mmCIF file of C-alpha atoms and ligand atoms in Angstrom:
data_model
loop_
_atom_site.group_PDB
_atom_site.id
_atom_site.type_symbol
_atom_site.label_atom_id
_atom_site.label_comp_id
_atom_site.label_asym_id
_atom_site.label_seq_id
_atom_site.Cartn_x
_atom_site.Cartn_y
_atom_site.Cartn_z
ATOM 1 C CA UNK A 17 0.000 0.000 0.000
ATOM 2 C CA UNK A 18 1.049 3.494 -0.672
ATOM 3 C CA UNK A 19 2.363 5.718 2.057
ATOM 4 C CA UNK A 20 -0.117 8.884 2.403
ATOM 5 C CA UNK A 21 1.460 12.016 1.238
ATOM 6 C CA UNK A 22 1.216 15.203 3.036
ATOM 7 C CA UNK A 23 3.004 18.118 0.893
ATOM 8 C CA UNK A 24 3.301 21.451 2.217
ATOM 9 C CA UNK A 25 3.123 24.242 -0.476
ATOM 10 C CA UNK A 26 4.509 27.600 1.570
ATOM 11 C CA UNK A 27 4.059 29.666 -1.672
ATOM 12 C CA UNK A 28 6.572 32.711 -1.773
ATOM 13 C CA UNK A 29 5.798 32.859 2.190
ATOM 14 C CA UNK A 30 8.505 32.801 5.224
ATOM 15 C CA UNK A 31 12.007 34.263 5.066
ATOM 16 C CA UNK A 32 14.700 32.063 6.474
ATOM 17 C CA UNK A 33 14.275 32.664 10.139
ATOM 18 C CA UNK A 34 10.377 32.229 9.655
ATOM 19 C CA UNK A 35 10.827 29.054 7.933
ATOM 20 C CA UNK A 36 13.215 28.060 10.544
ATOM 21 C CA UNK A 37 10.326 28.948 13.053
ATOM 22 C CA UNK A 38 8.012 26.749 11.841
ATOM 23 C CA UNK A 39 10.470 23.998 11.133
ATOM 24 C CA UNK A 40 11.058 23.968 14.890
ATOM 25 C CA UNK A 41 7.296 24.194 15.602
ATOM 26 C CA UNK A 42 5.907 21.385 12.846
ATOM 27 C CA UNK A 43 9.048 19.243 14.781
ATOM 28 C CA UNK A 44 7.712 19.611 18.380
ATOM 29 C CA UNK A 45 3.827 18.816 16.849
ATOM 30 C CA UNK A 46 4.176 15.748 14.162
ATOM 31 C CA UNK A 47 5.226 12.681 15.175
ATOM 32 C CA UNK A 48 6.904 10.390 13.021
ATOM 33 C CA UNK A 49 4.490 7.389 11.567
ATOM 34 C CA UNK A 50 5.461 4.835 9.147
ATOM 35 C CA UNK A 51 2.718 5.403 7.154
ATOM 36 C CA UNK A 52 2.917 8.765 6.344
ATOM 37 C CA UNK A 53 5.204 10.825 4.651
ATOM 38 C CA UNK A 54 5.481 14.702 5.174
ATOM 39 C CA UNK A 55 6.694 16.846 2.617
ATOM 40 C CA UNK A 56 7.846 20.550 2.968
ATOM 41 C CA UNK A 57 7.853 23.053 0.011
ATOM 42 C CA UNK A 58 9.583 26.066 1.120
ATOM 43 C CA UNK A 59 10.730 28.698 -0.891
ATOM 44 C CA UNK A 60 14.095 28.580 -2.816
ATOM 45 C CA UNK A 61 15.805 30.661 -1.024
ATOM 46 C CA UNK A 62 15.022 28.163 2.561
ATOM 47 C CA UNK A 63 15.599 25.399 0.956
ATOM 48 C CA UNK A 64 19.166 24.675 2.034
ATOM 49 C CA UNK A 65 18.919 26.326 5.818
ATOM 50 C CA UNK A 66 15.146 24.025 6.215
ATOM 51 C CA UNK A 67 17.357 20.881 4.705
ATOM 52 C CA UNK A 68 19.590 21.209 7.341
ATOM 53 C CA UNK A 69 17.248 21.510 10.465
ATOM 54 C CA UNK A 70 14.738 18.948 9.201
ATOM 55 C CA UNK A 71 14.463 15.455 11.120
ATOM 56 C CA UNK A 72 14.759 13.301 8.116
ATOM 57 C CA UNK A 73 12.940 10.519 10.109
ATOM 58 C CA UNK A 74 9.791 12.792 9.956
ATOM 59 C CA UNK A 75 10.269 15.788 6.710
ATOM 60 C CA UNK A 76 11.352 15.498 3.124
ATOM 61 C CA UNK A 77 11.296 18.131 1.090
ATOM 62 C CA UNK A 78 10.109 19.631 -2.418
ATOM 63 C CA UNK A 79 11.220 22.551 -4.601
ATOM 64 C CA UNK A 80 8.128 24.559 -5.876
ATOM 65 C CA UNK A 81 9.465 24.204 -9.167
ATOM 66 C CA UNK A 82 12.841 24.376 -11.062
ATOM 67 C CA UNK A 83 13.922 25.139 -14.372
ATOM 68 C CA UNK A 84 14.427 22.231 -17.216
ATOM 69 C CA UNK A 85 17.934 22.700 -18.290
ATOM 70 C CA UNK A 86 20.366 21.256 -15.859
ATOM 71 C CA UNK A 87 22.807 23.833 -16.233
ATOM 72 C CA UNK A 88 23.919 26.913 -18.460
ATOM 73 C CA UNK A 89 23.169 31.019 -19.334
ATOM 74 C CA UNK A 90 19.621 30.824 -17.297
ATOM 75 C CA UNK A 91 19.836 33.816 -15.419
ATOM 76 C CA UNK A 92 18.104 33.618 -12.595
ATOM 77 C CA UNK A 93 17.213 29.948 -13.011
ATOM 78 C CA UNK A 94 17.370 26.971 -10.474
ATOM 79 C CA UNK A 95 17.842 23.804 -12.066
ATOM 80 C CA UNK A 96 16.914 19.949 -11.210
ATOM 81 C CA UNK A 97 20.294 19.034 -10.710
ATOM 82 C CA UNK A 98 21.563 22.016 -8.631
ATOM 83 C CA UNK A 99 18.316 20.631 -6.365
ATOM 84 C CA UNK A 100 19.209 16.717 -6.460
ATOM 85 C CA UNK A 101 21.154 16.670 -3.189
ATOM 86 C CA UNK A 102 17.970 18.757 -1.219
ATOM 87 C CA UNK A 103 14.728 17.610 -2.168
ATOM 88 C CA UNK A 104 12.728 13.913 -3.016
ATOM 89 C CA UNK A 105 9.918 15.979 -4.863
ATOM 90 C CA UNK A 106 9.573 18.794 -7.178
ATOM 91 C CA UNK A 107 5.955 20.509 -7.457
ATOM 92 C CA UNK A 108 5.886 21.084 -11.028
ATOM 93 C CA UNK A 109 2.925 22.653 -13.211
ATOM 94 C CA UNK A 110 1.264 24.251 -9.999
ATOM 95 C CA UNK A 111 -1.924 26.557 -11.457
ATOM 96 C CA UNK A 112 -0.097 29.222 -10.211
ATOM 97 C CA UNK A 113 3.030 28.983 -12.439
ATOM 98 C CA UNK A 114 0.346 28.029 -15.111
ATOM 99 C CA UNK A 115 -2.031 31.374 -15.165
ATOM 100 C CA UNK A 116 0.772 34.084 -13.927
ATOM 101 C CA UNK A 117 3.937 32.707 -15.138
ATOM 102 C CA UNK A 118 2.523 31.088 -18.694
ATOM 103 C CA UNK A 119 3.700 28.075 -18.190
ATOM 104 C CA UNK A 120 2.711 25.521 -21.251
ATOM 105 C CA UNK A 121 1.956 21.844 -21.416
ATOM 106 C CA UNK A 122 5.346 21.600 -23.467
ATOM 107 C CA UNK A 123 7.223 23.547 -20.633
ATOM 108 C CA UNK A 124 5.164 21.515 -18.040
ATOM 109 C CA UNK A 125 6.583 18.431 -19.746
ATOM 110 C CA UNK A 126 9.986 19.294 -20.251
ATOM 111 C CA UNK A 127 10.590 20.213 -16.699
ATOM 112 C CA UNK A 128 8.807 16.365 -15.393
ATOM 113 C CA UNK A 129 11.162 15.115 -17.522
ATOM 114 C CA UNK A 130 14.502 17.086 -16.274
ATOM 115 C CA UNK A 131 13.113 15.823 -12.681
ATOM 116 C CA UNK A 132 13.149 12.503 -13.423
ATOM 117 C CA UNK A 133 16.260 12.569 -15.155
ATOM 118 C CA UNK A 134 17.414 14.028 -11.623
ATOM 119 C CA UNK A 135 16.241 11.201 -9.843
ATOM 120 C CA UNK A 136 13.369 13.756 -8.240
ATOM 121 C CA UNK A 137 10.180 12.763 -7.838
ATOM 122 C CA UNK A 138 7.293 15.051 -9.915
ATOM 123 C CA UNK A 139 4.368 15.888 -7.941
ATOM 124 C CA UNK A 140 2.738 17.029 -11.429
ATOM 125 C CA UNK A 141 -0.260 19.227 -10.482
ATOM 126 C CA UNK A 142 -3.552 19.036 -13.115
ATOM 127 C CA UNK A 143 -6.569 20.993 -12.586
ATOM 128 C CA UNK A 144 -9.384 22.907 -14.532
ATOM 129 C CA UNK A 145 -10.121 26.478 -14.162
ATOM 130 C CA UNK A 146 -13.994 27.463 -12.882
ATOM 131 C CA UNK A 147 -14.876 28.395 -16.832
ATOM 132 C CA UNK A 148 -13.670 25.212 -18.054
ATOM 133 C CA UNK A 149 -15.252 23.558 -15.330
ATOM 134 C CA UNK A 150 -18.549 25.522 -16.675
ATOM 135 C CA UNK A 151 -18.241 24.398 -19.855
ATOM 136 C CA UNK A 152 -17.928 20.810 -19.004
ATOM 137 C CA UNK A 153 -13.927 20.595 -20.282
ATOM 138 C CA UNK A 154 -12.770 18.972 -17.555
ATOM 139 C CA UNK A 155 -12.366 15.709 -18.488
ATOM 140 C CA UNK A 156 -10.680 16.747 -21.587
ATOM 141 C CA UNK A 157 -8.418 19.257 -19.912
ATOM 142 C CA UNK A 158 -7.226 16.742 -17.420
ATOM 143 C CA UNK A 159 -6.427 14.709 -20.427
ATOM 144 C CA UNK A 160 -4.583 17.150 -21.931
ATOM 145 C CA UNK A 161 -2.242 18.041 -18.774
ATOM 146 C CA UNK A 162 -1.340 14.419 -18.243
ATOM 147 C CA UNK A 163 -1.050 13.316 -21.679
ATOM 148 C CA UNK A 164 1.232 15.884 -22.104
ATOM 149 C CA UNK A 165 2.960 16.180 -19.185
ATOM 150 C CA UNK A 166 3.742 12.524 -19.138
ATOM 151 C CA UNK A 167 4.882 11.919 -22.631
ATOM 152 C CA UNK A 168 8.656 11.811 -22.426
ATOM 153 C CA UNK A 169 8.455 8.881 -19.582
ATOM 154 C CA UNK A 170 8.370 5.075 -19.666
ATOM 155 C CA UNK A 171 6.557 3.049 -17.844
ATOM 156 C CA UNK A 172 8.682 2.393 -15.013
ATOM 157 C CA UNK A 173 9.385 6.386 -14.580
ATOM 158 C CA UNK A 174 5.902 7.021 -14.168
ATOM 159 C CA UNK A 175 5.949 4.718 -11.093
ATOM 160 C CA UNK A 176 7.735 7.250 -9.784
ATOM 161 C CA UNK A 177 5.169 10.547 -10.646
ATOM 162 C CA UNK A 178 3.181 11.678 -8.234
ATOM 163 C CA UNK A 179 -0.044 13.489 -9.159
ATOM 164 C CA UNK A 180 -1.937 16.279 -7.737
ATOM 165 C CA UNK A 181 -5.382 16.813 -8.442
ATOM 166 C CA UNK A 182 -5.468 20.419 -8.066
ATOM 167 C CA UNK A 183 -9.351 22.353 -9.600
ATOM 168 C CA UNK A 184 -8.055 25.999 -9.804
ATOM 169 C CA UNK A 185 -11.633 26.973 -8.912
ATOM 170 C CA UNK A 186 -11.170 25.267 -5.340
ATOM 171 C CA UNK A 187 -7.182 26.943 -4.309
ATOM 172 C CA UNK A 188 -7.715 29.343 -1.563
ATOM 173 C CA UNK A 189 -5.881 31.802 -3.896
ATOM 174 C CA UNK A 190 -8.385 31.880 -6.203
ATOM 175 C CA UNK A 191 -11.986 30.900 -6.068
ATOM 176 C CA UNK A 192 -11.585 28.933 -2.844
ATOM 177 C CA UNK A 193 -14.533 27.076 -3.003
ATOM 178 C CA UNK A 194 -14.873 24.330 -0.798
ATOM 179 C CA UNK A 195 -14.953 20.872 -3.494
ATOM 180 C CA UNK A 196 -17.454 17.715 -2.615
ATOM 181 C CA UNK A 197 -15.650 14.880 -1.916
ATOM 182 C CA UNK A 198 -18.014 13.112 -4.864
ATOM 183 C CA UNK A 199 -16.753 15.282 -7.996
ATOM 184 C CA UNK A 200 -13.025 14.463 -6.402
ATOM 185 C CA UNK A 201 -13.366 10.928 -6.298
ATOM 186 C CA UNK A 202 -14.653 11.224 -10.265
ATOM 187 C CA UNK A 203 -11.524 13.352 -11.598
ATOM 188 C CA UNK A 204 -9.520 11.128 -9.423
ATOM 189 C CA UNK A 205 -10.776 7.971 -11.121
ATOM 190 C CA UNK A 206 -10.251 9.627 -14.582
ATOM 191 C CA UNK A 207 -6.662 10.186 -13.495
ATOM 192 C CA UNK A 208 -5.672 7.108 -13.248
ATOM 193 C CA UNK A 209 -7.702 6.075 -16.366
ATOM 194 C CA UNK A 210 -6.027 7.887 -18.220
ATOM 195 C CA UNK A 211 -2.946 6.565 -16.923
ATOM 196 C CA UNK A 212 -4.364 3.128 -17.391
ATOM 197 C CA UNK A 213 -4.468 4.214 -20.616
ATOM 198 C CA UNK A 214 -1.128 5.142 -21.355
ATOM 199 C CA UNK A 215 0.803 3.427 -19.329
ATOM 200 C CA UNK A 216 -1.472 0.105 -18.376
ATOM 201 C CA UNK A 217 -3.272 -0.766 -15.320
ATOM 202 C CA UNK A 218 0.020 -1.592 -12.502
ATOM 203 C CA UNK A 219 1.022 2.168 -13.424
ATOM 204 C CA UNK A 220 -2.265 3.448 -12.996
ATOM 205 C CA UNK A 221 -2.606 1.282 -9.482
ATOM 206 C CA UNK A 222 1.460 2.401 -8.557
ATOM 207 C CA UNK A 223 1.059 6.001 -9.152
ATOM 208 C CA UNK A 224 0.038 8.481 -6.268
ATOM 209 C CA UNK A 225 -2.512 10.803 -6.752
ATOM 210 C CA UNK A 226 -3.178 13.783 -4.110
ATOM 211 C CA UNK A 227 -6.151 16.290 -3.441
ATOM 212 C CA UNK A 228 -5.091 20.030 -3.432
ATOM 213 C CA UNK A 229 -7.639 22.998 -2.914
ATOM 214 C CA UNK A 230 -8.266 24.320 0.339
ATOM 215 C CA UNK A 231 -7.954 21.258 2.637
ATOM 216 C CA UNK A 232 -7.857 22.322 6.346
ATOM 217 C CA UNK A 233 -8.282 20.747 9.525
ATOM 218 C CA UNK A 234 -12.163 20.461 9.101
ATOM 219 C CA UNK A 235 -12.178 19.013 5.094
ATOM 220 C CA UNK A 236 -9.279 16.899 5.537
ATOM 221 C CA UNK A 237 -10.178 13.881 6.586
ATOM 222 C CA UNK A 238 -13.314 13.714 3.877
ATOM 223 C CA UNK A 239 -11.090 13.994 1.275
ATOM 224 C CA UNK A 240 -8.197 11.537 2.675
ATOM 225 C CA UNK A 241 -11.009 9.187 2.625
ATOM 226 C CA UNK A 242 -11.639 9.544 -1.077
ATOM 227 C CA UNK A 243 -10.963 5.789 -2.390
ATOM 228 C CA UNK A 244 -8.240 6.437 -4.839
ATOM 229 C CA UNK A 245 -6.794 9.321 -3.457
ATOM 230 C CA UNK A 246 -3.232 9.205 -1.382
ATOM 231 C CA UNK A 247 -2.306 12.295 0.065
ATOM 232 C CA UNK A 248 -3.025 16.099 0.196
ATOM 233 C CA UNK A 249 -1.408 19.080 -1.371
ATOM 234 C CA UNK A 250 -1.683 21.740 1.177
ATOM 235 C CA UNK A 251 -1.297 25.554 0.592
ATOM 236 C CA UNK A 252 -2.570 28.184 3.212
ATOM 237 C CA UNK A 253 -3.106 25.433 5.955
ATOM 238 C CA UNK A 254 0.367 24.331 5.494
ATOM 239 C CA UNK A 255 1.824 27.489 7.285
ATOM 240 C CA UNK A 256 -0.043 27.273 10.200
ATOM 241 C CA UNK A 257 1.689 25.067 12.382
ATOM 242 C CA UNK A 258 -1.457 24.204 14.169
ATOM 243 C CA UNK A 259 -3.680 23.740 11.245
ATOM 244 C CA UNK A 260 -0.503 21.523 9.355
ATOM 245 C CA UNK A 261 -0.170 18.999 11.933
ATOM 246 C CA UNK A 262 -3.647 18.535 12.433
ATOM 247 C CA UNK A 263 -3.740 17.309 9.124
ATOM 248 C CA UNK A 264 -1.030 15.312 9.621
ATOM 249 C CA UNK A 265 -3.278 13.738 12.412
ATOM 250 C CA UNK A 266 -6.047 13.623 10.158
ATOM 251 C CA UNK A 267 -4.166 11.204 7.733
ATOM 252 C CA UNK A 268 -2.949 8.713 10.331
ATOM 253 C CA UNK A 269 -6.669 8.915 11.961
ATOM 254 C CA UNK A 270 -8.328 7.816 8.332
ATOM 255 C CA UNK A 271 -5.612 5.088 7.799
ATOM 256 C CA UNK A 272 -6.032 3.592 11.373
ATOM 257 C CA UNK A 273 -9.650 3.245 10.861
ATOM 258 C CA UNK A 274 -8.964 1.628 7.353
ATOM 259 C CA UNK A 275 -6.933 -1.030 8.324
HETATM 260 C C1 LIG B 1228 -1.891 24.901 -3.329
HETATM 261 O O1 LIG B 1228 -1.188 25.875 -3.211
HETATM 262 O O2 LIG B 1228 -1.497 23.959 -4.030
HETATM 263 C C2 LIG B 1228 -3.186 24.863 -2.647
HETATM 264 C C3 LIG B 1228 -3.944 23.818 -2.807
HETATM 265 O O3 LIG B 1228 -3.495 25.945 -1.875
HETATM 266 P P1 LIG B 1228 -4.682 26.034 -0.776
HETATM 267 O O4 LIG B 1228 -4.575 24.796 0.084
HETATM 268 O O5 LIG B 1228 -4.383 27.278 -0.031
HETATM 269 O O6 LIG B 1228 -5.977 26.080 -1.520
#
């Protein structure tokens, strides 16, 4: 069975000495459990100081993205393989880098591909906005984002993809409105249909797929519930200490009462 994932997204949030803070606070609050893992996403610049107050036994950690070439005249660029030492994960495709930064489905692509090439895992976020959800696109924008995103891997690189059901219309950022566990559980299920379809039914059973928009405290547990999904992708609630690890608690509460 697949560990749960909990990945904090801290955004362009917390200097260095506030990520530190909460470092030291999520530490004293989350135990360690085998069945969980806890991801932190800070911001570039705290990457290296957070990787080196972490307890491994409970944190890894993810870059919020990174660029695809590995090295080269990128000014102001952060590559996959200056991150290979620091994090497990990369966040990659986030509807945030999608709507202000422009990022494309061939960018999107490149850049899952430059992660696995540096041994990183992609946690490859897919989500429709509120208008395509109005129109009824979502199914074929889903399609689109994975198809896409996935095309440069084999089979046993997809294994390691992680992906991160994300509907713009439900990030706190933006609409922020609170999704029904129901409508999850569908998108979910075309997820991994779709992987089914490209890369067969053990990828589409092996690869992770997490809920992201607006979990707290209160909605967690609902969605950790969801059959098919794995983990959470947390934003706002991830830099509240409070509200994190009670999410954290959350997952190990819903896994204890599955097995
Ligand atoms: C996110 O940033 O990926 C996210 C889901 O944010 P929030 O939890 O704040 O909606």
């Amino acid at each position: 069975m697949n560990k749960t994932l909990i990945v904090g997204n801290w955004k362009m949030h917390l200097d260095v000495q506030a990520a530190s803070l909460l470092v030291h606070r999520l530490d004293k609050h989350i135990k360690p459990h085998r069945e969980i893992e806890v991801v932190l996403a800070p911001s570039m610049l705290a990457l290296q100081p957070v990787s080196l107050e972490i307890d491994r036994r409970k944190f890894r950690l993810a870059s919020q993205d990174a660029y695809y070439k590995d090295e080269g005249a990128f000014t102001g660029e952060v590559s996959f393989t200056m991150l290979r030492e620091l994090v497990h994960y990369s966040i990659i495709g986030h509807s945030e880098r999608r709507i202000y930064f422009n990022e494309s489905l061939d960018l999107i692509r490149d850049k899952v591909q430059a992660a696995v090439r540096n041994e990183i895992a992609p946690i490859l976020c897919v989500g429709e906005t509120k208008q395509e959800r109005a129109a009824g696109e979502t199914k074929r924008v889903i399609h689109d984002q994975l198809t896409t995103a996935l095309s440069n891997l084999t089979a046993d690189e997809v294994d390691n993809v992680v992906i991160a059901y994300e509907p713009v219309w439900a990030i706190s950022t933006f609409e922020g409105e609170v999704a029904k566990p129901d409508e999850i559980k569908r998108v979910i299920s075309l997820i991994r249909n779709n992987v089914a379809e490209l890369y067969g039914d053990q990828a589409s059973n092996n690869i992770r797929v997490l809920y992201g928009g607006s979990v707290s405290p209160d909605t967690a547990s609902a969605y950790l519930s969801i059959d098919g999904c794995d983990g959470a992708l947390v934003g706002g609630a991830s830099l509240n200490y409070k509200q994190f690890s009670a999410i954290v608690d959350a997952a190990y509460r819903v896994n204890h009462q599955e097995n």
